[in-house]
Every structure is written in structure tokens, then in C-alpha cells.
C-alpha positions as a printed Julia matrix, in Angstrom:
159×3 Matrix{Float64}:
   0.0     0.0    0.0
   1.4     3.28  -1.11
   1.08    6.31   1.14
   2.9     6.92   4.41
   2.78    9.66   7.01
   5.52    9.82   9.61
   5.28   12.13  12.59
   8.09   12.47  15.09
   7.04   13.84  18.47
   9.89   14.95  20.7
   7.92   16.9   23.29
   5.83   15.66  26.19
   3.0    18.03  25.2
   1.74   19.21  21.81
  -0.86   21.98  21.5
  -1.49   21.69  25.24
  -2.17   17.93  25.09
  -0.12   15.03  26.34
   1.9    13.74  23.35
   0.08   10.37  23.33
  -3.35   12.04  23.39
  -2.32   14.4   20.59
  -1.02   11.48  18.47
  -4.25    9.58  19.06
  -6.4    12.54  18.0
  -4.24   13.15  14.93
  -4.47    9.49  13.89
  -8.27    9.37  14.27
  -8.64   12.6   12.27
  -6.35   11.32   9.5
  -8.29    8.04   9.31
 -11.6     9.92   9.25
 -10.41   12.16   6.4
  -8.6     9.57   4.28
 -10.27    6.21   5.05
  -7.1     4.12   4.61
  -7.08    0.36   4.13
  -4.78    0.04   7.17
  -2.87    2.33   9.47
  -1.08    2.32  12.79
   0.56    4.5   15.4
   3.65    2.97  16.93
   7.08    3.63  18.29
   9.94    3.0   15.82
  11.6     0.51  18.17
   8.4    -1.54  18.34
   8.07   -1.58  14.54
  11.69   -2.6   14.0
  11.38   -5.39  16.57
   8.27   -6.84  14.94
   8.77   -6.23  11.22
  12.38   -5.55  10.29
  15.54   -7.6    9.95
  19.07   -6.24   9.84
  20.97   -9.3    8.73
  22.29   -9.86   6.16
  20.61   -6.64   4.89
  18.0    -4.28   6.31
  14.63   -5.54   5.13
  10.96   -5.17   6.07
  10.3    -8.91   6.22
   6.91   -8.42   7.87
   5.5    -5.99   5.35
   3.71   -7.96   2.64
   0.11   -6.78   2.53
  -0.7    -9.46  -0.04
  -0.2   -11.99   2.75
  -0.71  -10.29   6.13
  -0.62   -7.12   8.19
   2.74   -6.27   9.8
   1.31   -6.57  13.31
  -0.76   -4.89  15.97
   0.55   -1.73  17.57
  -0.59    0.94  20.04
  -3.34    2.19  17.67
  -4.51    0.34  14.58
  -6.99    1.24  11.87
  -8.52   -1.56   9.83
 -10.39   -0.22   6.82
 -13.27   -1.63   4.81
 -11.34   -4.5    3.12
 -10.25   -5.84   6.53
 -13.67   -5.24   8.11
 -15.2    -7.31   5.31
 -12.55  -10.04   5.58
 -12.43  -10.4    9.37
 -16.02   -9.31  10.12
 -17.04   -6.11  11.83
 -18.5    -7.86  14.9
 -15.23   -9.69  15.57
 -13.15   -6.52  15.22
 -15.62   -4.5   17.3
 -15.36   -7.02  20.15
 -11.54   -7.05  20.17
 -10.18   -6.86  23.72
  -8.63   -3.4   23.71
  -8.63   -0.11  25.57
 -10.95    1.46  22.96
 -12.67    0.47  19.72
 -13.93    3.33  17.58
 -15.88    3.11  14.34
 -14.49    5.55  11.77
 -16.01    5.77   8.31
 -16.16    2.14   7.09
 -13.36    0.94   9.37
 -12.5     0.42  13.01
  -9.77    1.97  15.13
  -8.36   -0.16  17.96
  -6.3     1.37  20.76
  -4.67   -1.51  22.6
  -3.03    0.2   25.58
  -2.52    3.6   27.15
   1.05    4.66  26.32
   2.46    4.36  22.77
   6.0     4.63  24.09
   5.71    1.49  26.21
   4.82   -1.14  23.61
   7.56   -3.47  24.81
   6.24   -3.68  28.38
   4.97   -7.11  29.38
   1.38   -6.05  30.11
   1.11   -4.26  26.76
   2.56   -7.27  24.89
  -0.07   -9.45  26.59
  -2.84   -7.04  25.53
  -1.53   -7.15  21.98
  -1.39  -10.96  21.97
  -4.96  -11.23  23.31
  -6.15   -8.91  20.54
  -4.24  -10.86  17.87
  -5.65  -14.19  19.09
  -9.17  -12.74  19.11
  -8.94  -11.25  15.62
  -7.06  -14.23  14.16
  -3.31  -14.82  13.96
  -3.57  -15.64  10.24
  -4.04  -11.93   9.48
  -0.68  -10.89  10.97
   3.0   -11.45  10.25
   4.65  -13.74  12.79
   8.44  -13.64  12.81
   8.63  -16.91  14.75
   6.34  -18.86  12.38
   7.56  -18.53   8.8
   5.3   -21.38   7.59
   2.11  -19.87   8.96
  -1.06  -19.82   6.91
  -2.06  -16.26   6.12
  -5.1   -14.37   4.88
  -5.57  -10.91   3.41
  -8.26   -9.1    1.41
  -6.15   -9.68  -1.7
  -6.1   -13.46  -1.53
  -9.15  -15.59  -2.22
  -8.0   -18.39   0.03
  -5.61  -18.92   2.87
  -2.03  -19.01   1.63
   1.07  -20.6    3.09
   4.26  -18.54   3.3
């Protein structure tokens, strides 16, 4: 998928709001205005841990939208193709801090602080959400032979 927006926040407050609250509001507004297929808000360290490899070359091994989503992060937007594939009721009942319907998609906020994705409790929240939604929709570094599903495949595929 083509477009990317990167925002680096280096202050504890932005426009009078806590940085996390400001990021959350910005993400919801962007999703409302653009209705993406997928989007996320995450810390770079979390993304690199889940999706990237550095050996033998730097590569985004977990970024193949034809097979799966790269993972679940602090905030996640799943647009219409994923709502249709996974089912709205399943996504809406995902164990998370908040679930918000935006346009034809759903926004899931898994835990309170985007800068603490590696903390044990947050990793557990993320795993519960992934298990509920279905592991086949997400890249799993530890399971290269996993069966996967995406809106762009008509049947489950094996990596």
C-alpha cells in the first residue's frame, strides 16, 4: 500500500495535550479524512522489533500486505477491506482499551502509552487482541510457515 505519514514527536506536550493524546487525536482525524485500508501509530523501536531484519541486509520482512498485516501496535486502523474479511463484529469485540468506528473501518487502541509497547502487560494485551482477531491476518516472525489471509487473496495461503 502506497502512502505513508511519519510524525516524530519529541515533546511531552503538543498543543497543550499530552503527546500520546495528541497522536491519538491526529491518527483518528487522519483516518476519518482519508479512510485508509490500514494504518497504525507505533514507536519505531516496536516496529523494527516486529517487522524488520538487519541481517544480512536491512529488510521489512513483515510488510507484505498481499499476505498479512505487519502486526498490531498501540493504535490500529482496519479499513473496509479488513472489516469485510475479518467481520465487523469480531473486530468491534476485540479486547482493547478502545474500539472506535471511523467511516467504514474500526480503530483499535490496545493500551494507554504508545511509548511502552515493549512492556509485558502491553505485549499481553496485543497478543490477546491478535488471538481474538485471528493470527492468520498478521506477520509472525517466529512462524515462517504460517497460513495467512488478506483481502487480496481468495483463500488462505502458506508462506
